Short mmCIF file of C-alpha atoms in Angstrom, two decimals:
data_model
loop_
_atom_site.label_atom_id
_atom_site.label_comp_id
_atom_site.label_asym_id
_atom_site.label_seq_id
_atom_site.Cartn_x
_atom_site.Cartn_y
_atom_site.Cartn_z
CA MET A 1 0.00 0.00 0.00
CA SER A 2 1.27 3.45 -0.89
CA VAL A 3 2.14 5.83 1.92
CA VAL A 4 -0.63 8.43 2.28
CA MET A 5 0.74 11.89 1.55
CA PRO A 6 -1.18 15.16 1.63
CA PRO A 7 -2.06 16.71 -1.73
CA ALA A 8 -0.15 19.72 -2.93
CA SER A 9 -1.52 23.02 -1.63
CA ALA A 10 -2.17 25.98 -3.92
CA GLU A 11 0.92 27.72 -2.53
CA CYS A 12 3.00 24.60 -3.04
CA LEU A 13 1.79 24.32 -6.66
CA LEU A 14 2.89 27.90 -7.34
CA ASP A 15 6.30 27.17 -5.87
CA PHE A 16 6.51 23.97 -7.90
CA ALA A 17 5.67 25.79 -11.14
CA ASP A 18 8.43 28.32 -10.42
CA ARG A 19 10.86 25.48 -9.74
CA CYS A 20 9.93 23.82 -13.05
CA ARG A 21 10.56 27.07 -14.93
CA GLN A 22 14.01 27.26 -13.34
CA ILE A 23 14.79 23.68 -14.44
CA VAL A 24 13.47 23.61 -18.03
CA GLY A 25 13.06 27.30 -18.88
CA PRO A 26 9.83 29.35 -18.88
CA ASP A 27 8.96 28.47 -22.49
CA ASN A 28 8.73 24.79 -21.55
CA VAL A 29 6.23 25.18 -18.73
CA ARG A 30 2.66 25.86 -19.81
CA GLU A 31 -0.31 26.85 -17.68
CA ASP A 32 -2.46 28.49 -20.34
CA ILE A 33 -5.96 27.17 -20.87
CA ASP A 34 -5.23 25.94 -24.43
CA ALA A 35 -2.44 23.69 -23.19
CA LEU A 36 -4.47 22.40 -20.27
CA ARG A 37 -7.41 21.62 -22.60
CA GLU A 38 -5.12 19.80 -25.04
CA PHE A 39 -3.70 17.60 -22.31
CA ASP A 40 -6.84 16.73 -20.33
CA HIS A 41 -7.99 13.96 -22.66
CA ASP A 42 -6.88 11.36 -25.17
CA ILE A 43 -8.46 10.14 -28.40
CA GLY A 44 -10.86 7.99 -26.40
CA ASP A 45 -12.43 10.64 -24.20
CA ARG A 46 -12.00 13.49 -21.75
CA GLY A 47 -10.53 12.80 -18.33
CA PRO A 48 -12.00 13.79 -14.96
CA HIS A 49 -9.46 16.59 -14.38
CA ARG A 50 -7.26 19.06 -16.19
CA PRO A 51 -3.54 19.13 -15.43
CA VAL A 52 -2.30 21.92 -13.21
CA LEU A 53 0.55 22.54 -15.64
CA VAL A 54 2.40 20.94 -18.56
CA VAL A 55 6.18 20.54 -18.31
CA ALA A 56 8.48 19.53 -21.20
CA PRO A 57 11.96 18.38 -20.08
CA GLY A 58 14.75 18.50 -22.64
CA SER A 59 17.25 16.06 -21.13
CA ILE A 60 17.51 13.19 -18.70
CA GLY A 61 18.98 15.58 -16.14
CA GLU A 62 16.03 17.95 -16.42
CA LEU A 63 13.61 15.02 -16.25
CA SER A 64 15.23 13.67 -13.08
CA ARG A 65 15.11 17.06 -11.38
CA ILE A 66 11.47 17.64 -12.39
CA MET A 67 10.48 14.25 -10.97
CA ALA A 68 12.32 14.89 -7.71
CA SER A 69 10.66 18.29 -7.38
CA ALA A 70 7.18 16.89 -8.08
CA ASN A 71 7.75 14.19 -5.47
CA GLU A 72 8.78 16.77 -2.87
CA ALA A 73 5.85 19.04 -3.73
CA GLY A 74 3.23 16.29 -3.55
CA VAL A 75 2.30 16.65 -7.23
CA ASP A 76 1.09 13.66 -9.22
CA VAL A 77 2.77 13.05 -12.59
CA ALA A 78 1.25 11.74 -15.82
CA PRO A 79 3.84 11.10 -18.58
CA ARG A 80 2.68 11.63 -22.17
CA GLY A 81 4.26 11.00 -25.54
CA ALA A 82 2.36 12.08 -28.65
CA GLY A 83 -1.06 11.56 -27.08
CA MET A 84 -2.32 8.88 -29.50
CA SER A 85 -3.67 6.63 -26.73
CA TYR A 86 -7.38 5.85 -26.41
CA THR A 87 -7.57 4.08 -23.02
CA ALA A 88 -7.14 6.96 -20.54
CA GLY A 89 -3.54 5.84 -20.14
CA TYR A 90 -2.18 9.31 -19.42
CA VAL A 91 -5.13 11.59 -18.71
CA PRO A 92 -4.95 13.30 -15.29
CA ALA A 93 -6.73 11.19 -12.67
CA THR A 94 -6.31 13.61 -9.75
CA PRO A 95 -6.77 17.40 -9.43
CA ALA A 96 -3.07 17.93 -8.64
CA THR A 97 -1.51 16.32 -11.72
CA MET A 98 1.41 17.69 -13.69
CA MET A 99 1.48 16.50 -17.29
CA LEU A 100 4.94 15.50 -18.47
CA ASP A 101 5.29 16.26 -22.19
CA MET A 102 8.18 14.09 -23.41
CA ARG A 103 8.35 15.37 -27.00
CA ARG A 104 11.37 17.64 -26.43
CA MET A 105 13.47 14.57 -25.59
CA ASN A 106 13.39 13.47 -29.22
CA ARG A 107 16.97 12.79 -30.27
CA VAL A 108 18.56 9.69 -31.75
CA LEU A 109 21.54 9.53 -29.40
CA SER A 110 23.73 6.89 -31.02
CA VAL A 111 23.73 4.25 -33.74
CA SER A 112 26.19 1.37 -33.61
CA ALA A 113 26.25 -0.60 -36.84
CA GLN A 114 29.00 -2.77 -35.34
CA ASP A 115 27.10 -3.73 -32.19
CA MET A 116 23.69 -3.46 -33.93
CA THR A 117 22.08 -1.14 -31.41
CA VAL A 118 20.44 2.27 -31.53
CA THR A 119 19.75 4.48 -28.52
CA VAL A 120 17.06 7.14 -28.59
CA GLU A 121 15.42 9.52 -26.19
CA ALA A 122 11.90 8.50 -25.27
CA GLY A 123 10.26 11.32 -27.23
CA CYS A 124 11.80 10.30 -30.55
CA THR A 125 9.10 9.34 -33.04
CA TRP A 126 9.15 6.01 -34.87
CA ALA A 127 9.19 7.95 -38.15
CA ASP A 128 12.30 9.93 -37.18
CA LEU A 129 14.03 6.76 -36.01
CA LEU A 130 13.32 4.98 -39.30
CA ALA A 131 14.46 8.03 -41.29
CA THR A 132 17.78 8.00 -39.41
CA LEU A 133 18.37 4.27 -39.94
CA THR A 134 17.21 3.84 -43.54
CA PRO A 135 20.23 5.57 -45.20
CA LEU A 136 22.46 3.23 -43.17
CA GLY A 137 20.67 0.14 -44.48
CA LEU A 138 19.44 -0.63 -40.96
CA ARG A 139 16.14 -1.02 -39.16
CA THR A 140 14.76 -2.06 -35.81
CA PRO A 141 12.99 -5.47 -36.04
CA PHE A 142 9.67 -3.95 -34.96
CA PHE A 143 9.74 -0.51 -36.55
CA GLY A 144 6.56 1.21 -35.49
CA PRO A 145 2.79 1.49 -35.36
CA MET A 146 1.01 3.11 -38.26
CA SER A 147 0.70 6.24 -36.11
CA GLY A 148 4.51 6.45 -36.05
CA ILE A 149 4.55 9.86 -37.76
CA SER A 150 3.81 11.27 -34.30
CA SER A 151 3.84 8.32 -31.86
CA THR A 152 6.97 8.14 -29.75
CA VAL A 153 9.21 5.20 -28.92
CA GLY A 154 8.78 5.81 -25.20
CA GLY A 155 5.01 5.94 -25.50
CA GLY A 156 5.12 2.78 -27.59
CA LEU A 157 7.01 0.91 -24.90
CA SER A 158 4.76 2.20 -22.12
CA GLN A 159 1.65 1.15 -24.04
CA LEU A 160 3.12 -1.51 -26.38
CA ASN A 161 2.57 -1.49 -30.14
CA ALA A 162 1.50 -3.62 -33.05
CA MET A 163 1.96 -3.51 -36.81
CA LEU A 164 5.18 -2.90 -38.78
CA GLY A 165 7.47 -5.91 -38.52
CA ALA A 166 5.32 -7.40 -35.76
CA GLY A 167 4.29 -10.47 -37.77
CA GLN A 168 7.80 -11.87 -37.39
CA HIS A 169 9.38 -9.84 -34.59
CA GLY A 170 6.57 -9.23 -32.11
CA THR A 171 5.70 -6.00 -30.35
CA SER A 172 7.92 -3.00 -29.62
CA SER A 173 9.17 -4.44 -26.31
CA GLU A 174 10.66 -7.47 -28.07
CA SER A 175 13.11 -5.18 -29.87
CA VAL A 176 14.35 -3.61 -26.61
CA VAL A 177 17.95 -4.07 -25.46
CA ALA A 178 18.03 -1.72 -22.47
CA LEU A 179 16.24 1.15 -20.75
CA THR A 180 17.20 4.12 -18.63
CA VAL A 181 14.19 4.93 -16.45
CA VAL A 182 13.59 7.86 -14.09
CA LEU A 183 11.67 6.87 -10.97
CA ALA A 184 9.07 8.95 -9.14
CA ASP A 185 11.65 10.63 -6.90
CA GLY A 186 14.20 11.29 -9.66
CA ARG A 187 16.36 8.20 -9.14
CA LEU A 188 17.63 6.35 -12.23
CA ILE A 189 17.43 2.67 -13.14
CA ARG A 190 19.54 1.30 -15.98
CA THR A 191 18.80 -2.20 -17.25
CA GLY A 192 20.70 -4.85 -19.19
CA ALA A 193 24.38 -5.58 -19.85
CA ARG A 194 25.98 -2.17 -20.47
CA GLY A 195 29.70 -2.64 -21.17
CA PRO A 196 32.68 -1.64 -19.02
CA ASN A 197 31.62 1.99 -18.65
CA GLY A 198 27.98 1.22 -17.90
CA GLN A 199 26.92 3.52 -20.74
CA SER A 200 27.15 1.12 -23.71
CA PRO A 201 24.13 -1.21 -23.53
CA PHE A 202 24.42 -4.16 -25.86
CA TYR A 203 22.40 -7.08 -24.46
CA ARG A 204 19.11 -7.28 -22.58
CA HIS A 205 19.23 -10.46 -20.52
CA PHE A 206 21.72 -10.04 -17.68
CA GLY A 207 20.00 -11.68 -14.74
CA PRO A 208 16.28 -11.03 -14.20
CA ASP A 209 14.72 -9.04 -17.02
CA LEU A 210 14.25 -5.64 -15.40
CA ALA A 211 13.55 -3.99 -18.77
CA GLY A 212 10.41 -6.06 -19.12
CA LEU A 213 8.94 -4.51 -15.97
CA PHE A 214 8.76 -1.11 -17.62
CA CYS A 215 7.35 -2.34 -20.95
CA GLY A 216 3.56 -2.11 -20.98
CA ASP A 217 3.50 -0.43 -17.53
CA CYS A 218 1.54 2.61 -18.83
CA GLY A 219 4.06 4.81 -17.06
CA ALA A 220 3.08 3.53 -13.61
CA LEU A 221 6.54 2.33 -12.58
CA GLY A 222 8.85 4.94 -14.09
CA VAL A 223 9.36 7.40 -16.91
CA LYS A 224 11.36 5.99 -19.79
CA ALA A 225 14.13 8.44 -20.65
CA GLU A 226 16.54 6.59 -22.97
CA ILE A 227 15.86 3.42 -24.91
CA THR A 228 18.27 1.09 -26.68
CA LEU A 229 16.81 -1.11 -29.41
CA ARG A 230 18.17 -3.99 -31.46
CA LEU A 231 19.08 -3.37 -35.07
CA MET A 232 18.89 -5.60 -38.10
CA ARG A 233 20.03 -5.16 -41.66
CA LYS A 234 17.22 -3.81 -43.78
CA PRO A 235 15.85 -6.77 -45.79
CA ALA A 236 17.07 -6.73 -49.37
CA VAL A 237 13.74 -7.75 -50.91
CA GLU A 238 10.10 -7.08 -50.10
CA GLY A 239 7.06 -8.82 -51.55
CA HIS A 240 3.37 -8.00 -51.33
CA VAL A 241 0.14 -9.91 -51.79
CA SER A 242 -3.54 -9.25 -50.98
CA PHE A 243 -6.57 -11.54 -50.76
CA ALA A 244 -10.34 -11.29 -50.43
CA PHE A 245 -12.19 -13.80 -48.23
CA PRO A 246 -15.92 -14.52 -48.21
CA THR A 247 -16.29 -14.61 -44.41
CA GLY A 248 -14.56 -13.42 -41.28
CA GLU A 249 -14.14 -17.00 -40.13
CA SER A 250 -12.20 -17.94 -43.27
CA LEU A 251 -10.03 -14.84 -42.87
CA MET A 252 -9.24 -15.71 -39.23
CA ARG A 253 -8.30 -19.27 -40.14
CA ALA A 254 -6.03 -18.06 -42.96
CA MET A 255 -4.32 -15.45 -40.80
CA GLY A 256 -3.78 -18.05 -38.09
CA GLU A 257 -2.03 -20.47 -40.45
CA ILE A 258 0.05 -17.75 -42.11
CA ALA A 259 1.17 -16.67 -38.63
CA ARG A 260 2.03 -20.25 -37.61
CA GLN A 261 4.25 -20.57 -40.67
CA GLY A 262 5.88 -17.18 -40.06
CA LEU A 263 5.29 -16.04 -43.64
CA ALA A 264 4.46 -12.37 -43.12
CA ALA A 265 6.48 -9.46 -41.77
CA GLU A 266 3.09 -7.92 -41.09
CA MET A 267 -0.53 -8.61 -41.93
CA CYS A 268 -3.30 -6.04 -42.01
CA ALA A 269 -6.91 -7.02 -42.67
CA PHE A 270 -10.28 -5.23 -42.79
CA ASP A 271 -13.89 -6.31 -42.61
CA PRO A 272 -16.42 -4.87 -45.08
CA GLY A 273 -17.58 -2.24 -42.56
CA LEU A 274 -14.12 -0.71 -42.13
CA THR A 275 -13.40 -1.00 -45.86
CA ARG A 276 -16.48 1.07 -46.65
CA VAL A 277 -15.38 3.76 -44.21
CA ARG A 278 -11.83 3.79 -45.61
CA MET A 279 -13.05 4.07 -49.19
CA ARG A 280 -15.25 7.04 -48.27
CA ARG A 281 -12.32 8.75 -46.57
CA GLU A 282 -9.70 8.28 -49.29
CA SER A 283 -9.43 10.86 -52.06
CA MET A 284 -7.92 10.77 -55.51
CA ALA A 285 -5.25 13.24 -54.34
CA SER A 286 -4.34 10.78 -51.61
CA ASP A 287 -4.22 7.97 -54.20
CA LEU A 288 -1.77 9.99 -56.30
CA LYS A 289 0.53 10.66 -53.33
CA LYS A 290 0.55 6.97 -52.48
CA ALA A 291 1.25 5.99 -56.07
CA VAL A 292 4.26 8.31 -56.09
CA ALA A 293 5.47 6.80 -52.81
CA VAL A 294 5.13 3.26 -54.18
CA ALA A 295 7.04 4.28 -57.30
CA GLY A 296 9.80 5.73 -55.13
CA GLN A 297 10.26 2.35 -53.43
CA GLN A 298 11.27 0.72 -56.70
CA ARG A 299 14.88 0.14 -57.72
CA SER A 300 14.54 1.83 -61.10
CA LEU A 301 12.44 4.49 -62.81
CA LEU A 302 11.01 1.88 -65.19
CA LYS A 303 9.87 -0.36 -62.36
CA GLY A 304 8.38 2.64 -60.62
CA LEU A 305 6.36 3.58 -63.69
CA VAL A 306 5.18 -0.01 -64.05
CA GLU A 307 3.94 -0.04 -60.45
CA VAL A 308 2.09 3.25 -60.91
CA GLY A 309 0.52 1.81 -64.05
CA ARG A 310 -0.66 -1.25 -62.15
CA MET A 311 -2.22 0.93 -59.47
CA ALA A 312 -3.93 3.03 -62.14
CA LEU A 313 -5.38 -0.07 -63.79
CA ALA A 314 -6.68 -1.28 -60.45
CA GLY A 315 -8.22 2.15 -59.92
CA ARG A 316 -10.52 2.42 -56.91
CA ASP A 317 -12.03 -0.99 -57.66
CA PHE A 318 -9.03 -2.93 -56.41
CA ILE A 319 -10.99 -4.19 -53.40
CA ASP A 320 -14.41 -5.78 -52.97
CA VAL A 321 -16.14 -3.73 -50.29
CA GLU A 322 -18.29 -6.73 -49.34
CA ALA A 323 -15.29 -9.02 -48.72
CA PHE A 324 -12.87 -9.44 -45.84
CA SER A 325 -9.53 -8.30 -47.25
CA LEU A 326 -6.05 -9.32 -46.11
CA HIS A 327 -2.89 -7.42 -47.05
CA LEU A 328 0.43 -9.14 -46.41
CA ASN A 329 4.06 -8.10 -46.73
CA ALA A 330 6.97 -10.50 -46.76
CA GLU A 331 10.68 -9.70 -46.65
CA GLY A 332 13.96 -11.54 -46.96
CA ARG A 333 17.54 -11.69 -48.23
CA CYS A 334 16.68 -12.72 -51.79
CA ALA A 335 13.77 -12.65 -54.21
CA GLU A 336 13.51 -16.44 -54.24
CA ALA A 337 13.01 -16.64 -50.47
CA VAL A 338 10.36 -13.92 -50.49
CA GLU A 339 8.51 -15.50 -53.38
CA PHE A 340 8.59 -18.86 -51.56
CA ASP A 341 6.79 -17.24 -48.60
CA LEU A 342 4.27 -15.47 -50.84
CA GLU A 343 3.47 -18.73 -52.64
CA ALA A 344 2.96 -20.47 -49.31
CA ALA A 345 0.58 -17.67 -48.28
CA ARG A 346 -1.31 -18.06 -51.57
CA ARG A 347 -1.80 -21.77 -50.86
CA VAL A 348 -3.10 -21.05 -47.37
CA ALA A 349 -5.50 -18.40 -48.68
CA ALA A 350 -6.80 -20.69 -51.42
CA GLN A 351 -7.47 -23.46 -48.91
CA GLU A 352 -9.69 -21.05 -46.97
CA GLY A 353 -11.60 -19.79 -50.01
CA GLY A 354 -9.52 -16.64 -50.51
CA ARG A 355 -8.89 -15.15 -53.92
CA GLU A 356 -5.97 -12.93 -54.83
CA ILE A 357 -6.70 -9.26 -55.49
CA PRO A 358 -4.44 -6.33 -56.51
CA ASN A 359 -1.85 -5.78 -53.81
CA THR A 360 -2.16 -1.97 -53.78
CA ILE A 361 -2.81 -1.62 -50.04
CA ALA A 362 0.00 -4.01 -49.09
CA LYS A 363 2.46 -1.96 -51.17
CA VAL A 364 1.23 1.32 -49.74
CA ILE A 365 1.72 0.05 -46.17
CA ARG A 366 5.45 -0.30 -46.89
CA ALA A 367 5.77 2.76 -49.13
CA VAL A 368 3.96 5.03 -46.63
CA PRO A 369 4.42 3.23 -43.30
CA PHE A 370 3.49 6.30 -41.26
CA PRO A 371 0.59 8.09 -42.98
CA PRO A 372 -0.90 11.31 -41.60
CA ALA A 373 -3.20 10.69 -38.64
CA ASN A 374 -6.29 11.83 -40.56
CA SER A 375 -8.13 8.60 -39.74
CA ILE A 376 -8.61 9.54 -36.07
CA LEU A 377 -11.84 11.17 -37.19
CA GLY A 378 -14.33 9.51 -39.52
CA PRO A 379 -14.88 10.63 -43.13
CA ASP A 380 -17.73 12.91 -42.05
CA GLY A 381 -16.01 14.19 -38.92
CA GLU A 382 -17.30 11.43 -36.65
CA ARG A 383 -15.53 10.44 -33.47
CA TRP A 384 -13.44 7.26 -33.80
CA LEU A 385 -12.76 4.72 -31.08
CA PRO A 386 -10.88 1.43 -31.47
CA ILE A 387 -11.06 -1.36 -28.88
CA HIS A 388 -8.70 -4.29 -29.20
CA GLY A 389 -7.68 -7.65 -27.82
CA GLN A 390 -4.96 -10.20 -28.53
CA VAL A 391 -6.27 -13.76 -28.71
CA PRO A 392 -4.69 -17.16 -29.48
CA LEU A 393 -4.62 -18.11 -33.14
CA SER A 394 -7.10 -20.94 -32.61
CA ALA A 395 -9.59 -18.74 -30.75
CA ALA A 396 -9.82 -15.90 -33.28
CA PRO A 397 -12.82 -17.25 -35.28
CA ASP A 398 -14.96 -17.76 -32.16
CA VAL A 399 -14.01 -14.37 -30.69
CA LEU A 400 -14.87 -12.65 -33.96
CA ALA A 401 -18.25 -14.38 -33.98
CA ALA A 402 -18.97 -13.20 -30.42
CA LEU A 403 -18.01 -9.62 -31.25
CA THR A 404 -20.05 -9.67 -34.45
CA ALA A 405 -23.05 -10.80 -32.40
CA ILE A 406 -22.75 -7.66 -30.26
CA PHE A 407 -22.99 -5.43 -33.32
CA ALA A 408 -25.95 -7.41 -34.64
CA ASP A 409 -27.73 -7.02 -31.30
CA MET A 410 -27.04 -3.27 -31.23
CA ALA A 411 -27.83 -2.64 -34.91
CA GLY A 412 -31.04 -0.78 -34.11
CA ALA A 413 -29.37 1.60 -31.66
CA PHE A 414 -26.50 2.17 -34.08
CA LYS A 415 -28.89 3.03 -36.89
CA ARG A 416 -30.90 5.46 -34.72
CA HIS A 417 -27.78 7.38 -33.79
CA GLY A 418 -26.01 7.31 -37.17
CA MET A 419 -23.23 5.05 -35.89
CA GLN A 420 -20.95 2.76 -37.89
CA HIS A 421 -18.52 0.02 -36.96
CA GLY A 422 -15.82 -2.15 -38.49
CA PHE A 423 -12.87 -4.41 -37.70
CA LEU A 424 -9.12 -4.18 -38.16
CA PHE A 425 -7.03 -7.35 -37.77
CA THR A 426 -3.31 -8.00 -37.53
CA SER A 427 -0.96 -10.64 -36.11
CA MET A 428 1.79 -10.83 -33.50
CA SER A 429 4.65 -13.18 -34.36
CA THR A 430 3.50 -16.82 -34.31
CA ASN A 431 1.38 -16.43 -31.19
CA ALA A 432 -1.63 -14.14 -31.50
CA ILE A 433 -4.14 -12.35 -33.67
CA ILE A 434 -5.28 -8.87 -32.73
CA LEU A 435 -8.95 -8.14 -33.29
CA GLU A 436 -9.74 -4.43 -33.18
CA PRO A 437 -13.41 -3.45 -33.39
CA VAL A 438 -13.76 0.21 -34.39
CA LEU A 439 -16.67 2.53 -33.59
CA TYR A 440 -17.70 5.75 -35.37
CA TRP A 441 -20.42 8.06 -34.11
CA PRO A 442 -21.40 11.70 -34.69
CA ASP A 443 -19.94 13.76 -31.85
CA GLU A 444 -17.77 16.79 -31.17
CA ARG A 445 -14.08 16.71 -32.03
CA LEU A 446 -11.47 17.19 -29.31
CA PRO A 447 -8.26 19.27 -29.26
CA VAL A 448 -6.19 16.12 -29.78
CA HIS A 449 -7.86 15.70 -33.19
CA GLU A 450 -6.98 19.25 -34.17
CA ALA A 451 -3.38 18.70 -33.02
CA HIS A 452 -2.75 15.61 -35.15
CA ILE A 453 -4.91 15.81 -38.27
CA GLU A 454 -3.50 17.64 -41.29
CA PRO A 455 -5.03 21.16 -41.37
CA ALA A 456 -6.12 20.86 -45.00
CA HIS A 457 -7.92 17.59 -44.27
CA LEU A 458 -9.44 18.90 -41.04
CA SER A 459 -10.81 21.95 -42.84
CA ARG A 460 -12.84 19.69 -45.13
CA LEU A 461 -14.55 17.85 -42.27
CA PRO A 462 -17.85 19.02 -40.80
CA VAL A 463 -17.70 20.38 -37.25
CA LEU A 464 -20.16 18.28 -35.27
CA SER A 465 -21.93 19.12 -32.03
CA ALA A 466 -21.69 17.12 -28.83
CA ASN A 467 -23.92 14.05 -29.02
CA HIS A 468 -24.37 12.61 -25.55
CA GLU A 469 -26.87 9.94 -26.57
CA ALA A 470 -24.68 8.49 -29.33
CA HIS A 471 -21.66 8.74 -27.02
CA ALA A 472 -23.51 6.70 -24.39
CA VAL A 473 -24.31 4.00 -26.96
CA ALA A 474 -20.66 3.91 -28.01
CA LEU A 475 -19.57 3.44 -24.39
CA GLN A 476 -22.15 0.67 -23.99
CA ALA A 477 -20.77 -1.13 -27.05
CA LYS A 478 -17.22 -0.64 -25.76
CA ALA A 479 -18.10 -2.21 -22.41
CA ARG A 480 -19.70 -5.22 -24.07
CA ILE A 481 -16.72 -5.71 -26.37
CA ILE A 482 -14.28 -5.57 -23.45
CA GLU A 483 -16.39 -8.13 -21.57
CA VAL A 484 -16.14 -10.57 -24.50
CA PHE A 485 -12.37 -10.13 -24.50
CA ARG A 486 -12.31 -10.71 -20.72
CA GLN A 487 -14.32 -13.91 -21.03
CA GLN A 488 -11.90 -15.15 -23.70
CA GLY A 489 -8.81 -14.38 -21.58
CA ALA A 490 -7.52 -11.90 -24.16
CA GLY A 491 -4.46 -9.73 -23.68
CA HIS A 492 -4.34 -5.99 -24.34
CA PHE A 493 -1.89 -3.26 -25.22
CA GLN A 494 -2.20 0.25 -23.71
CA ILE A 495 -4.15 -1.10 -20.75
CA GLY A 496 -4.41 2.35 -19.19
CA ARG A 497 -7.54 2.69 -17.08
CA THR A 498 -9.74 0.81 -19.56
CA TYR A 499 -8.92 -2.89 -19.75
CA PRO A 500 -9.20 -5.20 -16.70
CA TYR A 501 -5.64 -6.04 -15.72
CA ARG A 502 -5.55 -6.26 -11.92
CA GLU A 503 -8.62 -8.52 -11.93
CA SER A 504 -6.95 -10.90 -14.36
CA ARG A 505 -3.86 -11.49 -12.19
CA ASP A 506 -3.52 -14.19 -9.57
CA PRO A 507 -3.06 -12.78 -6.04
CA ASP A 508 0.67 -13.43 -5.77
CA SER A 509 1.40 -11.91 -9.19
CA TRP A 510 -0.45 -8.75 -8.22
CA ALA A 511 1.22 -8.67 -4.79
CA LEU A 512 4.63 -8.81 -6.50
CA LEU A 513 3.74 -5.97 -8.87
CA ALA A 514 2.33 -3.93 -5.99
CA ALA A 515 5.56 -4.43 -4.05
CA ILE A 516 7.57 -3.17 -7.03
CA LYS A 517 5.26 -0.15 -7.31
CA GLN A 518 5.79 0.53 -3.61
CA HIS A 519 9.57 0.56 -4.09
CA VAL A 520 9.72 2.72 -7.21
CA ASP A 521 6.83 5.04 -6.31
CA PRO A 522 6.14 4.82 -2.55
CA HIS A 523 3.67 7.73 -2.49
CA GLY A 524 1.70 6.54 -5.53
CA ARG A 525 2.31 9.78 -7.43
CA LEU A 526 3.24 8.32 -10.83
CA ASN A 527 0.25 8.01 -13.18
CA PRO A 528 -2.09 6.83 -10.42
CA GLY A 529 -4.95 4.54 -11.36
CA VAL A 530 -3.47 2.83 -14.42
CA LEU A 531 -3.20 -0.97 -14.50
CA GLY A 532 -5.70 -1.08 -11.63
CA PHE A 533 -3.48 0.60 -9.05
CA ASP A 534 -5.41 2.57 -6.45
CA LEU A 535 -5.72 6.33 -6.64
CA PRO A 536 -4.09 8.25 -3.77
CA SER A 537 -6.37 8.50 -0.73
CA HIS A 538 -6.56 12.28 -1.06
#
């Protein structure tokens, strides 16, 4: 149990704000209403409180001093990366919360092609990391979520990620070599084998895996400051294939077998509902940009022109909006090896009733791995909310059926309130399929949408009014979806304050985690309430 400490007084908060300005400079401490409104919510919803101030450290030294000062002042701390979470994983849970904006700590600190490691500050985006490594012919095994144009590496490790490279290399945490973490009182923890000077991390497993404790912790145990990731040589050859399946069950079976055989670097699949939404959102200007990007991926101008021609022939009819579509990328050292994997995937798809379709989307995923975050609102300005769960390969068809039954049962309510839904699917190594139901409903946009969506795109979207009735139906659907995942024993990324974690642990596992929390954060000041930890008594 955390030691009960009194909340920060108004006078103490003023002193703390002055101290923060001395540490990071006045331009990096914000108390204006626009900043507080931007940081009081995530994509999922508004939180119960606004932060008392927003502080952006620029170095590990500044971060350590800020944390020590907050601890002394009795201020709660909520660390935030880019803000792309949707599970209340960083929103202020108490009225005396300082929001820690990590985006100033955004540097790639070192790249070692000899030791195959890269070290970054936690606020570095996945897109900036990939841009640094690509000219060197290198890559991290997992190399980002599709929101990587703004999502940070530190946020990804706190919440965990899926998508690019995950089909063979697992989530972001499985590419970690070592972490430097700042604890609630400013102390530092450095994990892994780190060389003779202690500053050259090169291998993760040196005794118990301390790095793993801070992966997926939602910032409850410490603030990730510096992260060292494994490197790999960028694969010499990529291959792409797409399929259409008649049913969700056949798609789930095919994805399960492709995952078992380890054929895909990543898989991305859509149900008809999400396909219809995507097709309404996409524009011909967007198609042209993507065609140019695909052409740029080719090894010669002629090949690039051929690929653009193929995309033009496919037009906007390259996908059957009534089918379940699967888009798969393979990679390897030579064309023969990649083609072997693609042929194996074709056999699996055919056995499950799949037919091959133009591979436009699969190519675009690699050509534009980090597209603008315009999809965080629907094509008519609707609010967007994903809910997800990782399930065993064998269980995916039954889980999909149970989730589909929820939407069928709520079809009347959805129609009355102008709501839509769909599914996104992907895989994690050879172990799991991620099912991600997605909800759209007419409702007001939030500042986080305005911060991340391209201005030109945002200007074309209608500005909708608050819709409390539709919002309530969306929350009802969300609760029912999460209950299905709970019954199936699913896992979750970005647990935050949304998914049931504490309830799923056996008593001794939770007691061990609580004891660790007590050591690293004895007053319970660090992101209270996530993972099921109690809020401070005050």
